[in-house]
Each structure stands twice: as C-alpha cells, then as structure tokens.
mmCIF file of C-alpha atoms in Angstrom:
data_model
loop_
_atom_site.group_PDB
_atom_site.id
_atom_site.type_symbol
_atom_site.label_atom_id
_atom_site.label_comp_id
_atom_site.label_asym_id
_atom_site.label_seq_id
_atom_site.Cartn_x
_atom_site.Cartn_y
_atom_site.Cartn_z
ATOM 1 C CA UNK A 1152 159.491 80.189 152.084
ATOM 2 C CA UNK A 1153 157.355 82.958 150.669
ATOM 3 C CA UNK A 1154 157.747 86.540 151.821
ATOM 4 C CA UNK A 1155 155.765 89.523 150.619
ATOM 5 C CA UNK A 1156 154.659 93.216 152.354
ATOM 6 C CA UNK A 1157 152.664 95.265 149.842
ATOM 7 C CA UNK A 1158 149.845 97.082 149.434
ATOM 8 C CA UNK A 1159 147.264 96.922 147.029
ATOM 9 C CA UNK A 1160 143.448 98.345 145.735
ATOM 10 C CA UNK A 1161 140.476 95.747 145.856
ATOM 11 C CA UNK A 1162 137.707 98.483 143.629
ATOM 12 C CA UNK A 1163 134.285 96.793 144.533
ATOM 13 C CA UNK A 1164 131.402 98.059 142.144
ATOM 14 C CA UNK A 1165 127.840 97.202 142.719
ATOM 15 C CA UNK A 1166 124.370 98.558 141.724
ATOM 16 C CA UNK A 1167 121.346 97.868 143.998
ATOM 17 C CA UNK A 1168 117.405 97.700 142.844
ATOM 18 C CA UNK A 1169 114.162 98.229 145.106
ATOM 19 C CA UNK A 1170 112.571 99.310 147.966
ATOM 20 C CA UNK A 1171 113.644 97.365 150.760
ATOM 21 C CA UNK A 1172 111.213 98.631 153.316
ATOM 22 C CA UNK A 1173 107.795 98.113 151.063
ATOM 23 C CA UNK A 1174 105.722 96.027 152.694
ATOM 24 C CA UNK A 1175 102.622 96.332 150.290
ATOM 25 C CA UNK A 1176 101.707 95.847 146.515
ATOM 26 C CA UNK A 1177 102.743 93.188 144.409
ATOM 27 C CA UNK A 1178 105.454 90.445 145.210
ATOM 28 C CA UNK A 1179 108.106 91.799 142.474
ATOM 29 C CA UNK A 1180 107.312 95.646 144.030
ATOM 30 C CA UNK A 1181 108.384 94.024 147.086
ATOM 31 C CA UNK A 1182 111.897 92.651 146.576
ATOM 32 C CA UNK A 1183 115.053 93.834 146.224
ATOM 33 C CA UNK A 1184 117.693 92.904 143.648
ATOM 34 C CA UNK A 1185 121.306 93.694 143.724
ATOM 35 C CA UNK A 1186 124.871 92.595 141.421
ATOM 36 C CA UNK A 1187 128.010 93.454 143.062
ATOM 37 C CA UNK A 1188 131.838 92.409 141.373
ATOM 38 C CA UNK A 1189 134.753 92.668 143.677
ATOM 39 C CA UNK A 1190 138.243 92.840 141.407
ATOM 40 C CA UNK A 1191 140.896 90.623 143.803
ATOM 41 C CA UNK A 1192 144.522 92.627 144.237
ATOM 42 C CA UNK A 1193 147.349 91.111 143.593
ATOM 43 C CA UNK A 1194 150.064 91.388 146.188
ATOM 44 C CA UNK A 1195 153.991 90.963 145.315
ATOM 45 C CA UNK A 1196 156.489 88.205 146.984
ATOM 46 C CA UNK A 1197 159.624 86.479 146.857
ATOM 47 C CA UNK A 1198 160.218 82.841 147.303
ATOM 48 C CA UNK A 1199 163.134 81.123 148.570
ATOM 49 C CA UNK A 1200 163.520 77.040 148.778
ATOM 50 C CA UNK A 1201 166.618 75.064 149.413
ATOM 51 C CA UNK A 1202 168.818 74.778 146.725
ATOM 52 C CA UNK A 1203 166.991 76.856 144.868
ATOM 53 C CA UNK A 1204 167.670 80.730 143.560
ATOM 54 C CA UNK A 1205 165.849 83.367 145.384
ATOM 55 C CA UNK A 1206 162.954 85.023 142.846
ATOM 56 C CA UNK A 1207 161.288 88.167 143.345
ATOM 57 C CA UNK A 1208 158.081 89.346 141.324
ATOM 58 C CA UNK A 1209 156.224 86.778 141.951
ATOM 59 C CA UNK A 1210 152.127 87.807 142.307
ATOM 60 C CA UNK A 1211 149.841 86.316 145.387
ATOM 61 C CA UNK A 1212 146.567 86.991 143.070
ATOM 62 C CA UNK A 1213 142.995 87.411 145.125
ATOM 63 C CA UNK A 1214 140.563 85.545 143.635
ATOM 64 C CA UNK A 1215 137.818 87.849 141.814
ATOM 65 C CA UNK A 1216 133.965 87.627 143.035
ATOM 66 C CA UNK A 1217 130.867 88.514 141.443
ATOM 67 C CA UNK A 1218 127.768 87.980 143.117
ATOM 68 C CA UNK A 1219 124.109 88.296 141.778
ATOM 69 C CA UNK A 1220 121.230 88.501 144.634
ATOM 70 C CA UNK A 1221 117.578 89.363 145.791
ATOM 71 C CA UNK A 1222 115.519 89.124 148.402
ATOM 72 C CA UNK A 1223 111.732 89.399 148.989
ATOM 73 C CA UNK A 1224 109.554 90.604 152.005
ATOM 74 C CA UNK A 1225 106.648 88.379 152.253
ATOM 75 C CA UNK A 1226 105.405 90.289 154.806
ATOM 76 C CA UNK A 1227 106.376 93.089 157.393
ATOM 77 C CA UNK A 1228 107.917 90.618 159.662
ATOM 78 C CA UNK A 1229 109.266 87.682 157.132
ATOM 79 C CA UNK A 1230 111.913 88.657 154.918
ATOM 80 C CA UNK A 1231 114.075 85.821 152.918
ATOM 81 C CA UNK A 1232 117.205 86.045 150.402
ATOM 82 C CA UNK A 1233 119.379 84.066 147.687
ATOM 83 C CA UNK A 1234 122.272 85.324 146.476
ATOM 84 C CA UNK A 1235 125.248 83.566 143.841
ATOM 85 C CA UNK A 1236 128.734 83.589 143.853
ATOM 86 C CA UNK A 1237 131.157 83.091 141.499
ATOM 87 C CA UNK A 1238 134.729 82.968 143.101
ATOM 88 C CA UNK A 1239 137.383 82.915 141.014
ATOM 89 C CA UNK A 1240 139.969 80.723 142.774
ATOM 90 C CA UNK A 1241 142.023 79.317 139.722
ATOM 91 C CA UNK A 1242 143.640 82.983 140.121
ATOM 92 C CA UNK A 1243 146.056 81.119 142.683
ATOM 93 C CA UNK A 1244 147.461 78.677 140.392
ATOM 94 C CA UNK A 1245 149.953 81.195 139.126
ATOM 95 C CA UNK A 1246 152.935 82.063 141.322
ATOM 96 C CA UNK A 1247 151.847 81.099 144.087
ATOM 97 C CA UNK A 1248 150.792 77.665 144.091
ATOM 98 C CA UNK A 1249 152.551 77.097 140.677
ATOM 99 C CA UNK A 1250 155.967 78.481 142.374
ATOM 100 C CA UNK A 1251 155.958 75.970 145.083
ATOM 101 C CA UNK A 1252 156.550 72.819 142.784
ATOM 102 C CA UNK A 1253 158.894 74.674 140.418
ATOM 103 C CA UNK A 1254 162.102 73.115 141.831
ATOM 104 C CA UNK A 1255 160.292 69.568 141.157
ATOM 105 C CA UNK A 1256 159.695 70.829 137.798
ATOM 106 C CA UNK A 1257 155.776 69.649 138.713
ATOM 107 C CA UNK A 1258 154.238 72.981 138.464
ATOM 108 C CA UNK A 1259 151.819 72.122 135.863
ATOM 109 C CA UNK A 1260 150.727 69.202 138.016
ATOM 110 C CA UNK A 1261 148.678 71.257 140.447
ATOM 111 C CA UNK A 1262 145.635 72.899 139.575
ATOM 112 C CA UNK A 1263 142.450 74.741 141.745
ATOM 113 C CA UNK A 1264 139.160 75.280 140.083
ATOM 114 C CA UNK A 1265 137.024 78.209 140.242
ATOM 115 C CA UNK A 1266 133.767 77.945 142.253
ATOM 116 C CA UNK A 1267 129.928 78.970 142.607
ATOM 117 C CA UNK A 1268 128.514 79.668 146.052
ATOM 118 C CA UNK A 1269 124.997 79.662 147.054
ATOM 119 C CA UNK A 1270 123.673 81.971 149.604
ATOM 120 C CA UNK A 1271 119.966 81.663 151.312
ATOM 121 C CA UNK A 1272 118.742 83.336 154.510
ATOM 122 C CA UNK A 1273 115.705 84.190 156.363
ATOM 123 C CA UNK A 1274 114.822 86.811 158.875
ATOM 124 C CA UNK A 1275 111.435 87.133 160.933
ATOM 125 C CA UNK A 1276 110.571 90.248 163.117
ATOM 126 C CA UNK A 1277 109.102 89.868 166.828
ATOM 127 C CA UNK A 1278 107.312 93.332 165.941
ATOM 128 C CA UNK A 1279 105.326 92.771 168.825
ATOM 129 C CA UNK A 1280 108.292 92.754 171.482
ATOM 130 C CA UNK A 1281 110.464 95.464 173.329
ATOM 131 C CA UNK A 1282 113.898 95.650 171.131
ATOM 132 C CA UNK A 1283 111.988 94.217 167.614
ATOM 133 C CA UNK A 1284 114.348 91.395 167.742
ATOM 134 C CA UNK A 1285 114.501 89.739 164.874
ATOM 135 C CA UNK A 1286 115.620 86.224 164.390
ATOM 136 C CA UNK A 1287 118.013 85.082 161.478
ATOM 137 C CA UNK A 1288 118.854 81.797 159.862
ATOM 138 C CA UNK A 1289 120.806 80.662 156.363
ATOM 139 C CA UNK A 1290 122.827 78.601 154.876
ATOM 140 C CA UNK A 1291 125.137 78.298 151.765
ATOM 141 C CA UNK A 1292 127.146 75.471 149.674
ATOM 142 C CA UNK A 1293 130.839 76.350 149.755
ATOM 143 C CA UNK A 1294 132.183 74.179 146.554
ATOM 144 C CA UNK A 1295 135.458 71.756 146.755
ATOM 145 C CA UNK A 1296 138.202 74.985 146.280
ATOM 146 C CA UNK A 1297 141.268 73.100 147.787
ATOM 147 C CA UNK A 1298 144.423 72.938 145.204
ATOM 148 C CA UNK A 1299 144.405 69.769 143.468
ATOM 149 C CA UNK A 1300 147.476 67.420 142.515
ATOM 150 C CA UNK A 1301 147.099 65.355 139.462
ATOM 151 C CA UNK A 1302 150.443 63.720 137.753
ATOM 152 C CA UNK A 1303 150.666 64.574 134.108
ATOM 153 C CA UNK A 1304 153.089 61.848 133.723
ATOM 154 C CA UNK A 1305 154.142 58.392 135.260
ATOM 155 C CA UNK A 1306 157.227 58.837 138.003
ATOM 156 C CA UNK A 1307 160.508 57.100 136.866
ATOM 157 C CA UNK A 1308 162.276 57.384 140.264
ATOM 158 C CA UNK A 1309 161.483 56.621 143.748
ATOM 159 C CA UNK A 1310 161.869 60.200 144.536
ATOM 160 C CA UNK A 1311 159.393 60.852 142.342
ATOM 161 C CA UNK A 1312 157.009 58.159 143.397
ATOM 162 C CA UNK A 1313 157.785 59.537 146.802
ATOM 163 C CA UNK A 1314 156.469 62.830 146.237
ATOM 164 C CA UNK A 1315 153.655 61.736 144.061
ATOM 165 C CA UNK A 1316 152.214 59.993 147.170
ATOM 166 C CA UNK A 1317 152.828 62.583 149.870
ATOM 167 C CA UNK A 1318 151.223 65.150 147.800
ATOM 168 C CA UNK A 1319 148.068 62.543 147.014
ATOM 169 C CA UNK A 1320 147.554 61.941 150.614
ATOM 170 C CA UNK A 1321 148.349 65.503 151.689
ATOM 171 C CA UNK A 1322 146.066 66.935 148.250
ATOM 172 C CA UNK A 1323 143.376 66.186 146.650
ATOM 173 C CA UNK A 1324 141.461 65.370 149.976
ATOM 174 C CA UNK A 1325 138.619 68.463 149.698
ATOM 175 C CA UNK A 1326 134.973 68.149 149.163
ATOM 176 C CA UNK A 1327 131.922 69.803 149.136
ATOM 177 C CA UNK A 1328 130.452 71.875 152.224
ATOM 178 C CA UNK A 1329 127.173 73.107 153.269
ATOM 179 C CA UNK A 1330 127.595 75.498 156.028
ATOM 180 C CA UNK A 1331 124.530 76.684 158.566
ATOM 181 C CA UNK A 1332 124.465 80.525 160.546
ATOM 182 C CA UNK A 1333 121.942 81.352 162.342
ATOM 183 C CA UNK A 1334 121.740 85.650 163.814
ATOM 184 C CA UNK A 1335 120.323 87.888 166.176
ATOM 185 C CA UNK A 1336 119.161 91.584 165.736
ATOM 186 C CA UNK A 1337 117.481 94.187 168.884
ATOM 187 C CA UNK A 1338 116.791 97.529 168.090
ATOM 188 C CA UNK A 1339 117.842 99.046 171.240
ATOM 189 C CA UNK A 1340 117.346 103.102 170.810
ATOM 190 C CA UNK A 1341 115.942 103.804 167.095
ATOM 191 C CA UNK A 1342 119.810 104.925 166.439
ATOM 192 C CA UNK A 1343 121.324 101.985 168.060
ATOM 193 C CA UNK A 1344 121.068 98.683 167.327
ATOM 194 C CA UNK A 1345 122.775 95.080 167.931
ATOM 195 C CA UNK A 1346 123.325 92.166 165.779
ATOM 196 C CA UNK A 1347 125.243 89.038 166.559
#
C-alpha cells in the first residue's frame, strides 16, 4: 500500500499573442498564438507491502506539460484552434511505479513513455439569435500512456513465469485514443454567461 498527505506548488507560466476579438485585416492579424509550460509537483509517500520494510521518501512525481497553440477567426462567427501537448508521463516511473515491483526485484522491467497530444476545436456564433449561442466541437489524440511491462530477462521459476504472465495480461494492454467533445455557450446578460 502507498500512503502520502502533502502539499505541493504546480508554477504554470505562459505568454499569450494577438487580438482575439479582430475580426478584420489579414489572416495572421487575425489569430491568436499562445505557449504555456505547467512544472508537475511532486508529492511525498510511504509504501508498505508484505514482507517487505516500510520506506518513506518516496516521490509521486506529476508529469510536466508544455503546450504550444493558436487559433484563427475566419470570420466574426467561425473561430477554429490547434493546440500540442507534450506530457511528460515517464516522470512516474520513479518511485512510484518503480517501487511497486521492488520486492520482485523487477523494477527496471516496467517502463511508461512520455506523450504528444493533439488538440483541434471549432466554434460558430448564432449572432443572429437571442443569447448568441455559440456552438462548439473538437477533438484530440490522447497517445498509448499506460505503464508498460517488458521482461529484461527470461524467468527461471514458476513464480516468476507466474508473475510475468499476470502482469502481461494485466499490462501492456493500452492503445491509442481519439476522443470527440462537442460545447455549448449563451450569453445570457452581457456579464453573465453559460457554457456547458
């Protein structure tokens, strides 16, 4: 078992370029462009297992994001955007998934790999209606992220073999995703609003 209650700082810098509301001149005096990096905090934790010491120390490490985006108004009521994301998830592999299969002495065995999202949306403006709602749709690839067993070396007991196929069917198994989202906006006073 894994226990941990701490508290930790996440500092999120970002800078932002272009006038969102333009609606006129050229396409590039139109768009928007934008970098943000998110630092992930690393929370402390102590593990216990059967037969096996408790430690303490041990870091739960937040993967670190940057993202690079932009987005372009075509025209007053169309507005699309793209954004990247590189999420680094390999951050997990020490301590905490690395502490799991210490007792097996299989720590090096298990492995997660860092991963690049891709972000697009849409949004279109019913300028003409009561509320300017304004309809929203996007999608983005969500890469294979789930930990990863891999056997360095060929098992010599049936303990061994045991574990090497519970953790193969149980591991391993991820894949690839392309999610959809689709959004709703009304402007319902011009200082309230609603989105779902």
């Amino acid at each position: 078992s894994q226990v941990g209650d701490d508290t930790a700082l996440a500092p999120t810098v970002g800078v932002m370029y272009g006038d969102a509301g333009r609606t006129q001149g050229r396409w590039f005096e139109r768009m928007r462009l934008g970098v943000v990096y998110r630092r992930g905090p690393s929370f402390s934790y102590t593990t216990q297992g059967e037969g096996v010491p408790a430690i303490a120390g041990l870091r739960f490490r937040v993967p670190h994001t940057l993202a690079a985006g932009a987005s372009l108004r075509f025209s007053r009521p169309l507005t699309v955007a793209a954004e990247v994301t590189r999420i680094g998830y390999s951050r997990l592999v020490e301590d905490f998934i690395t502490d799991q299969a210490r007792a097996d002495g299989r720590a090096n065995d298990f492995s997660i790999s860092d991963g690049t999202e891709f972000h697009f949306g849409a949004q279109y403006a019913l300028l003409q209606l009561k509320g300017r709602p304004r309809l929203r749709a996007g999608a983005w690839f969500d890469p294979d992220h789930s930990v990863k067993f891999t056997p360095r070396q060929a098992s010599t007991s049936a303990f061994a073999r045991v574990f090497d196929e519970r953790l193969a069917t149980a591991l391993s198994r991820g894949g690839n995703q392309v999610h959809v989202t689709g959004g709703l906006g009304l402007t319902l006073h011009p200082r309230v609003e609603f989105n779902a």
